[in-house]
Amino acid sequence: MLVLRPIRGDDFAALKQIAIESGHGFTSLPVDDELLQAKIERSERSVEKHVNGPGDEGYLFVLQDTESGDIVGTTGIEAAVGMSVPLYHYRRSTSVHHSPSLDVYNRVDTLSMCNDYTGCSEICTLFLREPYRRGLTGRFLSRIRFLFMAEHSDRFSDTIIAEMRGVSDEHGHSPFWQWLQQHFFSIEFPQADHLVGLGDKTFISELMPKYPIYVNLLSEAAQGVIGQVHDNTKPALRLLQREGFEHRGYVDLFDAGPTVEAKLGNISTVRQSKVCPILIKEQLEPQATTWALCNDKVADFRAIFSDAVEYCDIKHQLYISAEAADTLGVSQGDSVRFFALSSR
Protein backbone atom coordinates (compact mmCIF):
# COMPACT_ATOMS: atom_id res chain seq x y z
CA MET A 1 0.00 0.00 0.00
CA LEU A 2 1.11 3.58 -0.67
CA VAL A 3 0.54 6.18 2.05
CA LEU A 4 0.94 9.95 1.92
CA ARG A 5 2.21 11.66 5.05
CA PRO A 6 3.98 14.89 6.08
CA ILE A 7 7.73 14.83 5.49
CA ARG A 8 10.10 14.13 8.41
CA GLY A 9 13.75 14.83 9.09
CA ASP A 10 14.79 11.27 8.29
CA ASP A 11 13.37 11.66 4.76
CA PHE A 12 16.24 13.97 3.75
CA ALA A 13 18.18 11.45 1.65
CA ALA A 14 15.04 10.41 -0.24
CA LEU A 15 14.06 14.03 -0.88
CA LYS A 16 17.53 14.81 -2.23
CA GLN A 17 17.31 11.86 -4.61
CA ILE A 18 13.94 13.13 -5.84
CA ALA A 19 15.47 16.60 -6.33
CA ILE A 20 18.24 15.07 -8.44
CA GLU A 21 15.80 13.04 -10.53
CA SER A 22 13.43 15.99 -11.10
CA GLY A 23 15.99 17.79 -13.29
CA HIS A 24 16.00 21.31 -14.76
CA GLY A 25 12.95 23.52 -14.36
CA PHE A 26 11.80 21.98 -11.06
CA THR A 27 12.67 25.10 -9.08
CA SER A 28 10.86 24.11 -5.89
CA LEU A 29 13.38 21.29 -5.29
CA PRO A 30 16.89 22.48 -6.18
CA VAL A 31 19.76 20.13 -5.40
CA ASP A 32 21.00 22.05 -2.37
CA ASP A 33 21.41 20.31 0.98
CA GLU A 34 20.87 23.41 3.09
CA LEU A 35 17.72 24.45 1.25
CA LEU A 36 16.23 20.96 1.23
CA GLN A 37 16.84 20.64 4.96
CA ALA A 38 15.22 24.02 5.51
CA LYS A 39 12.16 22.90 3.53
CA ILE A 40 11.80 19.82 5.69
CA GLU A 41 12.14 21.80 8.92
CA ARG A 42 9.65 24.43 7.71
CA SER A 43 7.10 21.75 6.89
CA GLU A 44 7.58 20.16 10.31
CA ARG A 45 6.97 23.54 11.97
CA SER A 46 3.95 24.23 9.75
CA VAL A 47 2.04 21.06 10.62
CA GLU A 48 2.59 21.72 14.33
CA LYS A 49 1.33 25.34 14.19
CA HIS A 50 -2.13 26.41 15.27
CA VAL A 51 -3.26 28.98 12.69
CA ASN A 52 -6.34 31.11 12.05
CA GLY A 53 -5.51 31.92 8.45
CA PRO A 54 -2.90 31.31 5.76
CA GLY A 55 0.58 32.62 6.51
CA ASP A 56 4.16 31.59 5.93
CA GLU A 57 3.45 27.87 6.14
CA GLY A 58 4.71 25.28 3.69
CA TYR A 59 3.37 21.74 3.73
CA LEU A 60 5.54 19.08 2.12
CA PHE A 61 4.31 15.50 1.88
CA VAL A 62 5.98 12.27 0.81
CA LEU A 63 4.43 9.15 -0.70
CA GLN A 64 5.78 6.01 0.94
CA ASP A 65 5.55 2.36 -0.04
CA THR A 66 4.52 0.66 3.21
CA GLU A 67 5.99 -2.68 2.11
CA SER A 68 9.48 -1.50 1.14
CA GLY A 69 9.59 1.72 3.14
CA ASP A 70 10.79 3.58 0.03
CA ILE A 71 9.81 7.20 -0.60
CA VAL A 72 8.45 7.20 -4.15
CA GLY A 73 7.09 10.72 -4.60
CA THR A 74 6.41 14.09 -3.10
CA THR A 75 3.83 16.84 -3.28
CA GLY A 76 3.42 20.16 -1.51
CA ILE A 77 1.29 23.19 -0.71
CA GLU A 78 2.30 26.78 0.04
CA ALA A 79 -0.27 28.45 2.29
CA ALA A 80 0.28 32.03 1.07
CA VAL A 81 2.81 32.90 -1.63
CA GLY A 82 4.67 36.16 -2.08
CA MET A 83 4.35 37.33 1.52
CA SER A 84 8.05 37.13 2.47
CA VAL A 85 9.69 36.54 -0.93
CA PRO A 86 8.06 38.32 -3.91
CA LEU A 87 6.25 36.15 -6.43
CA TYR A 88 6.58 37.62 -9.91
CA HIS A 89 4.61 36.80 -13.03
CA TYR A 90 4.04 38.23 -16.46
CA ARG A 91 0.42 39.17 -17.10
CA ARG A 92 -0.50 38.83 -20.76
CA SER A 93 -2.87 41.51 -22.00
CA THR A 94 -3.69 43.41 -25.19
CA SER A 95 -2.75 46.93 -26.19
CA VAL A 96 -4.78 48.63 -28.93
CA HIS A 97 -3.16 51.07 -31.36
CA HIS A 98 -5.81 52.92 -33.33
CA SER A 99 -5.61 55.85 -35.72
CA PRO A 100 -9.05 56.83 -37.14
CA SER A 101 -7.47 59.36 -39.49
CA LEU A 102 -5.34 56.66 -41.11
CA ASP A 103 -7.95 53.94 -40.66
CA VAL A 104 -5.37 51.78 -38.86
CA TYR A 105 -6.37 49.46 -36.02
CA ASN A 106 -3.84 47.10 -34.45
CA ARG A 107 -4.13 44.86 -31.38
CA VAL A 108 -0.79 43.90 -29.86
CA ASP A 109 -0.20 41.45 -27.01
CA THR A 110 1.94 42.69 -24.13
CA LEU A 111 3.61 41.13 -21.09
CA SER A 112 3.67 43.17 -17.86
CA MET A 113 5.49 42.09 -14.70
CA CYS A 114 3.19 41.91 -11.65
CA ASN A 115 2.61 40.46 -8.16
CA ASP A 116 -1.10 39.76 -8.62
CA TYR A 117 -1.05 36.35 -6.93
CA THR A 118 0.40 37.57 -3.63
CA GLY A 119 -1.41 35.87 -0.74
CA CYS A 120 -2.84 33.00 -2.80
CA SER A 121 -2.20 29.37 -1.88
CA GLU A 122 -0.12 27.32 -4.28
CA ILE A 123 0.08 23.61 -5.01
CA CYS A 124 3.63 22.69 -5.93
CA THR A 125 6.53 20.22 -5.78
CA LEU A 126 4.67 17.31 -7.39
CA PHE A 127 7.05 14.56 -8.46
CA LEU A 128 6.62 10.81 -8.80
CA ARG A 129 9.57 8.52 -9.37
CA GLU A 130 9.65 6.67 -12.68
CA PRO A 131 8.86 3.10 -11.50
CA TYR A 132 5.61 4.32 -9.90
CA ARG A 133 4.26 6.32 -12.84
CA ARG A 134 1.53 3.85 -13.61
CA GLY A 135 -2.05 3.22 -12.66
CA LEU A 136 -3.69 5.75 -10.38
CA THR A 137 -0.67 6.85 -8.36
CA GLY A 138 0.01 10.11 -10.21
CA ARG A 139 -3.65 11.06 -10.14
CA PHE A 140 -3.80 10.34 -6.42
CA LEU A 141 -0.66 12.40 -5.71
CA SER A 142 -2.12 15.39 -7.57
CA ARG A 143 -5.65 15.29 -6.18
CA ILE A 144 -4.99 14.30 -2.57
CA ARG A 145 -3.70 17.79 -1.78
CA PHE A 146 -7.22 19.08 -2.27
CA LEU A 147 -8.53 16.74 0.44
CA PHE A 148 -6.01 18.16 2.91
CA MET A 149 -6.99 21.70 1.92
CA ALA A 150 -10.70 20.95 2.15
CA GLU A 151 -10.28 19.37 5.59
CA HIS A 152 -8.19 22.32 6.85
CA SER A 153 -9.55 25.19 4.74
CA ASP A 154 -8.79 27.78 7.45
CA ARG A 155 -5.09 27.27 6.66
CA PHE A 156 -5.44 28.27 3.01
CA SER A 157 -6.56 31.08 0.71
CA ASP A 158 -9.76 30.99 -1.32
CA THR A 159 -7.68 31.18 -4.52
CA ILE A 160 -5.38 28.27 -5.36
CA ILE A 161 -2.72 28.54 -8.06
CA ALA A 162 -0.34 26.13 -9.77
CA GLU A 163 2.73 27.19 -11.76
CA MET A 164 3.26 24.81 -14.66
CA ARG A 165 6.72 24.07 -16.05
CA GLY A 166 7.29 25.80 -19.38
CA VAL A 167 9.04 24.63 -22.52
CA SER A 168 12.77 23.90 -22.34
CA ASP A 169 15.10 21.49 -24.15
CA GLU A 170 16.95 18.47 -22.79
CA HIS A 171 19.75 20.76 -21.57
CA GLY A 172 17.32 22.96 -19.64
CA HIS A 173 17.45 25.90 -22.08
CA SER A 174 14.25 27.91 -22.56
CA PRO A 175 13.49 29.72 -25.87
CA PHE A 176 11.72 32.45 -23.91
CA TRP A 177 14.67 32.96 -21.57
CA GLN A 178 17.11 33.05 -24.49
CA TRP A 179 15.39 36.20 -25.76
CA LEU A 180 15.42 37.79 -22.29
CA GLN A 181 19.03 36.80 -21.79
CA GLN A 182 20.08 38.38 -25.06
CA HIS A 183 18.53 41.74 -24.22
CA PHE A 184 18.52 42.01 -20.42
CA PHE A 185 20.58 39.28 -18.73
CA SER A 186 23.99 37.67 -18.99
CA ILE A 187 23.31 34.36 -17.28
CA GLU A 188 22.08 31.02 -18.60
CA PHE A 189 18.55 29.75 -17.89
CA PRO A 190 19.64 26.88 -15.58
CA GLN A 191 21.55 29.37 -13.41
CA ALA A 192 18.59 31.77 -13.20
CA ASP A 193 16.28 28.83 -12.52
CA HIS A 194 18.60 27.64 -9.74
CA LEU A 195 18.76 31.09 -8.13
CA VAL A 196 14.96 31.24 -7.99
CA GLY A 197 14.89 27.81 -6.38
CA LEU A 198 17.30 29.07 -3.75
CA GLY A 199 14.97 31.98 -3.03
CA ASP A 200 17.39 34.57 -4.46
CA LYS A 201 15.10 36.78 -6.56
CA THR A 202 16.89 40.10 -6.13
CA PHE A 203 18.25 39.96 -9.66
CA ILE A 204 14.69 39.89 -11.03
CA SER A 205 13.82 43.37 -9.75
CA GLU A 206 17.30 44.61 -10.68
CA LEU A 207 17.47 43.37 -14.29
CA MET A 208 13.99 42.50 -15.51
CA PRO A 209 12.46 45.11 -17.86
CA LYS A 210 10.18 47.44 -15.89
CA TYR A 211 7.88 48.31 -18.78
CA PRO A 212 5.51 46.06 -20.74
CA ILE A 213 7.11 43.88 -23.39
CA TYR A 214 5.46 43.82 -26.81
CA VAL A 215 5.10 40.14 -27.68
CA ASN A 216 5.49 40.74 -31.43
CA LEU A 217 9.02 42.04 -30.79
CA LEU A 218 10.14 38.72 -29.31
CA SER A 219 11.76 36.01 -31.42
CA GLU A 220 9.36 33.58 -33.07
CA ALA A 221 10.70 30.79 -30.85
CA ALA A 222 10.01 32.83 -27.71
CA GLN A 223 6.52 33.81 -28.88
CA GLY A 224 5.71 30.19 -29.64
CA VAL A 225 6.21 28.95 -26.07
CA ILE A 226 4.28 31.62 -24.14
CA GLY A 227 1.63 29.85 -22.10
CA GLN A 228 2.82 26.40 -23.24
CA VAL A 229 3.92 23.57 -20.95
CA HIS A 230 6.81 21.14 -21.06
CA ASP A 231 5.89 17.75 -22.56
CA ASN A 232 6.44 16.08 -19.19
CA THR A 233 4.00 18.52 -17.58
CA LYS A 234 1.08 18.02 -19.96
CA PRO A 235 -0.52 15.17 -17.95
CA ALA A 236 -0.38 17.29 -14.77
CA LEU A 237 -1.98 20.22 -16.56
CA ARG A 238 -4.80 18.04 -17.91
CA LEU A 239 -5.51 16.78 -14.39
CA LEU A 240 -5.77 20.34 -13.06
CA GLN A 241 -7.98 21.43 -15.95
CA ARG A 242 -10.38 18.61 -15.11
CA GLU A 243 -10.39 19.93 -11.56
CA GLY A 244 -11.56 23.32 -12.84
CA PHE A 245 -8.25 25.21 -12.98
CA GLU A 246 -8.05 27.89 -15.68
CA HIS A 247 -5.28 29.90 -17.29
CA ARG A 248 -6.04 33.62 -17.06
CA GLY A 249 -3.00 34.95 -18.91
CA TYR A 250 -0.31 34.76 -16.22
CA VAL A 251 2.99 33.15 -17.20
CA ASP A 252 6.36 32.48 -15.61
CA LEU A 253 9.07 35.13 -16.00
CA PHE A 254 11.71 32.71 -17.20
CA ASP A 255 10.15 29.93 -19.28
CA ALA A 256 6.70 31.54 -19.90
CA GLY A 257 4.91 28.45 -18.58
CA PRO A 258 1.27 29.10 -17.61
CA THR A 259 0.03 29.65 -14.06
CA VAL A 260 -3.48 28.24 -13.58
CA GLU A 261 -5.95 29.09 -10.82
CA ALA A 262 -9.18 27.96 -9.19
CA LYS A 263 -11.31 28.80 -6.17
CA LEU A 264 -10.89 26.17 -3.45
CA GLY A 265 -14.62 25.56 -3.13
CA ASN A 266 -14.99 25.10 -6.90
CA ILE A 267 -12.29 22.45 -7.27
CA SER A 268 -13.91 19.22 -8.47
CA THR A 269 -12.25 16.99 -5.86
CA VAL A 270 -13.34 19.31 -3.04
CA ARG A 271 -16.94 19.40 -4.30
CA GLN A 272 -17.08 15.63 -4.76
CA SER A 273 -15.49 14.73 -1.43
CA LYS A 274 -17.57 13.40 1.47
CA VAL A 275 -16.95 13.05 5.21
CA CYS A 276 -18.16 9.89 6.91
CA PRO A 277 -17.46 7.80 10.03
CA ILE A 278 -15.80 4.48 9.21
CA LEU A 279 -16.79 0.90 9.94
CA ILE A 280 -13.87 -1.54 9.99
CA LYS A 281 -13.95 -5.01 8.46
CA GLU A 282 -11.03 -7.42 8.72
CA GLN A 283 -11.24 -8.28 5.03
CA LEU A 284 -12.90 -6.56 2.08
CA GLU A 285 -13.04 -7.80 -1.50
CA PRO A 286 -11.90 -5.41 -4.27
CA GLN A 287 -14.74 -3.23 -5.52
CA ALA A 288 -15.43 -1.52 -8.84
CA THR A 289 -14.50 1.89 -7.42
CA THR A 290 -11.08 2.93 -6.13
CA TRP A 291 -11.39 5.49 -3.33
CA ALA A 292 -8.92 8.04 -2.00
CA LEU A 293 -9.22 8.58 1.74
CA CYS A 294 -7.58 10.76 4.37
CA ASN A 295 -7.89 11.28 8.11
CA ASP A 296 -8.71 14.66 9.67
CA LYS A 297 -5.31 15.28 11.29
CA VAL A 298 -2.55 17.74 10.41
CA ALA A 299 0.79 16.62 11.87
CA ASP A 300 -0.38 12.99 11.72
CA PHE A 301 -2.11 13.38 8.34
CA ARG A 302 -2.33 10.15 6.37
CA ALA A 303 -3.95 9.41 3.01
CA ILE A 304 -4.26 6.27 0.90
CA PHE A 305 -6.12 4.92 -2.12
CA SER A 306 -7.71 1.49 -2.30
CA ASP A 307 -10.43 -0.50 -4.02
CA ALA A 308 -10.96 -2.60 -0.85
CA VAL A 309 -13.50 -0.03 0.33
CA GLU A 310 -17.30 -0.22 0.38
CA TYR A 311 -19.47 2.90 0.46
CA CYS A 312 -23.25 2.88 0.71
CA ASP A 313 -24.51 6.27 -0.41
CA ILE A 314 -28.08 5.68 0.81
CA LYS A 315 -27.01 4.75 4.35
CA HIS A 316 -23.91 6.97 4.23
CA GLN A 317 -21.79 4.12 5.54
CA LEU A 318 -18.13 3.56 4.69
CA TYR A 319 -16.44 0.22 5.28
CA ILE A 320 -12.66 -0.04 5.15
CA SER A 321 -10.25 -2.86 5.91
CA ALA A 322 -8.32 -3.17 9.15
CA GLU A 323 -5.10 -2.67 7.18
CA ALA A 324 -6.40 0.57 5.66
CA ALA A 325 -7.59 1.82 9.05
CA ASP A 326 -4.21 1.08 10.59
CA THR A 327 -2.37 2.86 7.78
CA LEU A 328 -4.63 5.90 8.10
CA GLY A 329 -4.26 5.91 11.88
CA VAL A 330 -8.02 5.80 12.50
CA SER A 331 -10.31 3.68 14.69
CA GLN A 332 -13.90 2.51 14.47
CA GLY A 333 -16.23 5.51 14.25
CA ASP A 334 -13.53 8.05 13.32
CA SER A 335 -14.37 10.25 10.36
CA VAL A 336 -12.44 10.32 7.10
CA ARG A 337 -12.76 12.48 4.00
CA PHE A 338 -12.87 10.58 0.71
CA PHE A 339 -13.69 10.73 -2.98
CA ALA A 340 -13.91 8.31 -5.90
CA LEU A 341 -10.51 8.24 -7.56
CA SER A 342 -11.57 5.90 -10.36
CA SER A 343 -14.39 3.55 -11.34
CA ARG A 344 -14.32 0.62 -13.71
XYZ file of C-alpha atoms in Angstrom:
344
model
C 0.000 0.000 0.000
C 1.110 3.580 -0.669
C 0.542 6.183 2.046
C 0.939 9.948 1.915
C 2.210 11.665 5.053
C 3.984 14.886 6.083
C 7.728 14.828 5.492
C 10.105 14.125 8.407
C 13.747 14.834 9.092
C 14.785 11.271 8.292
C 13.374 11.658 4.763
C 16.237 13.968 3.751
C 18.179 11.451 1.649
C 15.041 10.405 -0.243
C 14.058 14.031 -0.880
C 17.531 14.810 -2.227
C 17.311 11.862 -4.607
C 13.945 13.132 -5.840
C 15.467 16.596 -6.325
C 18.241 15.067 -8.437
C 15.805 13.041 -10.530
C 13.434 15.986 -11.097
C 15.987 17.793 -13.292
C 15.996 21.311 -14.763
C 12.954 23.525 -14.356
C 11.804 21.984 -11.058
C 12.670 25.099 -9.078
C 10.861 24.113 -5.885
C 13.377 21.290 -5.289
C 16.888 22.478 -6.179
C 19.763 20.131 -5.401
C 21.002 22.051 -2.375
C 21.412 20.314 0.977
C 20.872 23.408 3.095
C 17.724 24.451 1.253
C 16.228 20.956 1.228
C 16.844 20.638 4.961
C 15.219 24.017 5.512
C 12.157 22.900 3.528
C 11.796 19.817 5.695
C 12.138 21.797 8.917
C 9.653 24.427 7.712
C 7.097 21.752 6.887
C 7.584 20.160 10.305
C 6.973 23.538 11.967
C 3.945 24.232 9.749
C 2.035 21.058 10.624
C 2.589 21.724 14.327
C 1.333 25.338 14.194
C -2.130 26.409 15.265
C -3.261 28.975 12.694
C -6.337 31.110 12.054
C -5.507 31.924 8.454
C -2.901 31.306 5.756
C 0.585 32.618 6.509
C 4.164 31.591 5.926
C 3.453 27.872 6.137
C 4.708 25.285 3.694
C 3.369 21.736 3.733
C 5.544 19.080 2.115
C 4.313 15.502 1.882
C 5.976 12.266 0.813
C 4.431 9.152 -0.699
C 5.779 6.008 0.939
C 5.551 2.357 -0.037
C 4.519 0.657 3.206
C 5.989 -2.677 2.107
C 9.481 -1.504 1.141
C 9.587 1.716 3.142
C 10.791 3.578 0.026
C 9.814 7.196 -0.597
C 8.445 7.197 -4.148
C 7.086 10.721 -4.604
C 6.412 14.092 -3.102
C 3.826 16.840 -3.277
C 3.418 20.164 -1.507
C 1.287 23.188 -0.713
C 2.300 26.784 0.041
C -0.267 28.448 2.293
C 0.278 32.033 1.074
C 2.814 32.896 -1.631
C 4.673 36.161 -2.081
C 4.354 37.326 1.520
C 8.048 37.128 2.468
C 9.690 36.541 -0.929
C 8.058 38.320 -3.906
C 6.249 36.146 -6.433
C 6.584 37.621 -9.906
C 4.608 36.795 -13.031
C 4.041 38.235 -16.460
C 0.422 39.171 -17.097
C -0.496 38.835 -20.761
C -2.869 41.508 -22.000
C -3.688 43.407 -25.188
C -2.746 46.933 -26.190
C -4.780 48.634 -28.925
C -3.157 51.068 -31.362
C -5.809 52.917 -33.331
C -5.605 55.847 -35.722
C -9.047 56.828 -37.136
C -7.470 59.361 -39.493
C -5.338 56.657 -41.105
C -7.945 53.936 -40.664
C -5.374 51.785 -38.858
C -6.372 49.460 -36.018
C -3.842 47.101 -34.453
C -4.135 44.863 -31.383
C -0.790 43.897 -29.865
C -0.201 41.446 -27.008
C 1.943 42.689 -24.126
C 3.606 41.129 -21.091
C 3.672 43.171 -17.865
C 5.491 42.094 -14.698
C 3.192 41.909 -11.650
C 2.613 40.459 -8.163
C -1.103 39.763 -8.623
C -1.054 36.350 -6.935
C 0.399 37.566 -3.629
C -1.409 35.866 -0.737
C -2.836 32.995 -2.796
C -2.200 29.373 -1.879
C -0.119 27.323 -4.283
C 0.076 23.609 -5.015
C 3.629 22.691 -5.933
C 6.528 20.223 -5.783
C 4.673 17.313 -7.390
C 7.047 14.561 -8.460
C 6.616 10.813 -8.802
C 9.572 8.516 -9.368
C 9.646 6.670 -12.684
C 8.859 3.100 -11.501
C 5.612 4.318 -9.897
C 4.261 6.319 -12.838
C 1.535 3.853 -13.615
C -2.049 3.224 -12.665
C -3.693 5.753 -10.382
C -0.668 6.847 -8.364
C 0.005 10.108 -10.215
C -3.655 11.058 -10.141
C -3.796 10.342 -6.416
C -0.663 12.399 -5.709
C -2.120 15.385 -7.566
C -5.648 15.290 -6.177
C -4.990 14.297 -2.574
C -3.696 17.792 -1.784
C -7.220 19.079 -2.270
C -8.529 16.742 0.442
C -6.006 18.159 2.909
C -6.990 21.699 1.919
C -10.704 20.947 2.152
C -10.275 19.369 5.586
C -8.193 22.322 6.851
C -9.545 25.193 4.738
C -8.786 27.776 7.446
C -5.088 27.268 6.659
C -5.441 28.271 3.006
C -6.556 31.079 0.708
C -9.761 30.995 -1.323
C -7.680 31.181 -4.521
C -5.381 28.267 -5.360
C -2.716 28.537 -8.060
C -0.336 26.134 -9.770
C 2.732 27.190 -11.759
C 3.263 24.810 -14.655
C 6.717 24.071 -16.052
C 7.285 25.803 -19.376
C 9.043 24.630 -22.523
C 12.771 23.900 -22.337
C 15.096 21.492 -24.148
C 16.952 18.469 -22.791
C 19.751 20.762 -21.567
C 17.324 22.963 -19.643
C 17.447 25.897 -22.085
C 14.252 27.913 -22.565
C 13.490 29.716 -25.871
C 11.721 32.446 -23.909
C 14.669 32.962 -21.574
C 17.113 33.049 -24.495
C 15.395 36.201 -25.765
C 15.423 37.788 -22.291
C 19.033 36.800 -21.793
C 20.080 38.381 -25.061
C 18.533 41.736 -24.216
C 18.519 42.008 -20.415
C 20.575 39.276 -18.726
C 23.991 37.670 -18.990
C 23.313 34.355 -17.277
C 22.084 31.019 -18.599
C 18.548 29.747 -17.889
C 19.638 26.880 -15.581
C 21.551 29.371 -13.411
C 18.587 31.773 -13.204
C 16.281 28.827 -12.521
C 18.601 27.636 -9.740
C 18.762 31.086 -8.129
C 14.961 31.241 -7.988
C 14.887 27.806 -6.380
C 17.304 29.070 -3.746
C 14.965 31.983 -3.032
C 17.388 34.570 -4.461
C 15.104 36.778 -6.559
C 16.890 40.098 -6.130
C 18.249 39.957 -9.664
C 14.694 39.893 -11.027
C 13.817 43.366 -9.751
C 17.301 44.610 -10.680
C 17.473 43.367 -14.288
C 13.989 42.495 -15.509
C 12.461 45.107 -17.859
C 10.184 47.439 -15.885
C 7.875 48.313 -18.775
C 5.513 46.058 -20.741
C 7.108 43.877 -23.391
C 5.462 43.824 -26.812
C 5.104 40.143 -27.681
C 5.489 40.735 -31.426
C 9.021 42.040 -30.787
C 10.137 38.715 -29.313
C 11.761 36.011 -31.417
C 9.360 33.580 -33.073
C 10.700 30.792 -30.854
C 10.014 32.832 -27.710
C 6.518 33.814 -28.876
C 5.711 30.194 -29.642
C 6.205 28.951 -26.069
C 4.280 31.625 -24.144
C 1.626 29.855 -22.099
C 2.816 26.403 -23.244
C 3.924 23.571 -20.952
C 6.809 21.136 -21.059
C 5.886 17.751 -22.556
C 6.445 16.076 -19.192
C 4.005 18.518 -17.582
C 1.081 18.016 -19.962
C -0.522 15.174 -17.949
C -0.380 17.289 -14.765
C -1.984 20.224 -16.565
C -4.803 18.042 -17.915
C -5.510 16.780 -14.391
C -5.773 20.340 -13.060
C -7.981 21.431 -15.946
C -10.379 18.611 -15.115
C -10.392 19.933 -11.556
C -11.565 23.320 -12.841
C -8.248 25.205 -12.982
C -8.050 27.886 -15.676
C -5.279 29.903 -17.288
C -6.040 33.625 -17.061
C -3.003 34.954 -18.910
C -0.314 34.763 -16.215
C 2.991 33.152 -17.205
C 6.364 32.485 -15.613
C 9.067 35.129 -16.001
C 11.714 32.708 -17.202
C 10.149 29.933 -19.282
C 6.704 31.544 -19.904
C 4.906 28.445 -18.585
C 1.274 29.105 -17.610
C 0.026 29.647 -14.065
C -3.482 28.242 -13.577
C -5.953 29.086 -10.821
C -9.184 27.959 -9.193
C -11.309 28.796 -6.172
C -10.886 26.173 -3.452
C -14.619 25.560 -3.126
C -14.991 25.099 -6.896
C -12.294 22.445 -7.266
C -13.905 19.222 -8.467
C -12.248 16.985 -5.857
C -13.338 19.306 -3.043
C -16.938 19.398 -4.303
C -17.085 15.629 -4.764
C -15.495 14.726 -1.430
C -17.571 13.402 1.470
C -16.950 13.054 5.207
C -18.160 9.891 6.912
C -17.456 7.796 10.034
C -15.803 4.476 9.209
C -16.786 0.903 9.944
C -13.871 -1.538 9.989
C -13.945 -5.006 8.456
C -11.028 -7.420 8.722
C -11.243 -8.284 5.026
C -12.897 -6.560 2.081
C -13.037 -7.799 -1.499
C -11.897 -5.411 -4.265
C -14.741 -3.231 -5.516
C -15.432 -1.524 -8.844
C -14.497 1.889 -7.418
C -11.083 2.935 -6.131
C -11.391 5.491 -3.327
C -8.915 8.045 -2.005
C -9.222 8.577 1.740
C -7.580 10.757 4.372
C -7.892 11.277 8.108
C -8.714 14.659 9.671
C -5.314 15.275 11.286
C -2.548 17.738 10.411
C 0.795 16.619 11.875
C -0.385 12.991 11.717
C -2.112 13.381 8.344
C -2.329 10.150 6.368
C -3.945 9.410 3.005
C -4.260 6.265 0.900
C -6.125 4.916 -2.115
C -7.706 1.493 -2.295
C -10.425 -0.501 -4.019
C -10.959 -2.596 -0.853
C -13.500 -0.026 0.335
C -17.298 -0.217 0.385
C -19.465 2.902 0.462
C -23.252 2.879 0.707
C -24.510 6.270 -0.415
C -28.079 5.675 0.812
C -27.007 4.750 4.347
C -23.906 6.974 4.227
C -21.791 4.118 5.538
C -18.129 3.564 4.695
C -16.443 0.223 5.278
C -12.656 -0.045 5.147
C -10.253 -2.864 5.908
C -8.320 -3.165 9.155
C -5.097 -2.667 7.181
C -6.398 0.574 5.659
C -7.590 1.825 9.053
C -4.209 1.077 10.594
C -2.373 2.856 7.777
C -4.634 5.903 8.098
C -4.263 5.910 11.883
C -8.023 5.796 12.498
C -10.306 3.684 14.693
C -13.896 2.512 14.473
C -16.232 5.510 14.248
C -13.533 8.048 13.323
C -14.371 10.255 10.357
C -12.444 10.315 7.102
C -12.758 12.481 4.004
C -12.869 10.577 0.709
C -13.695 10.732 -2.985
C -13.909 8.309 -5.897
C -10.512 8.243 -7.559
C -11.571 5.904 -10.363
C -14.387 3.547 -11.342
C -14.323 0.615 -13.710
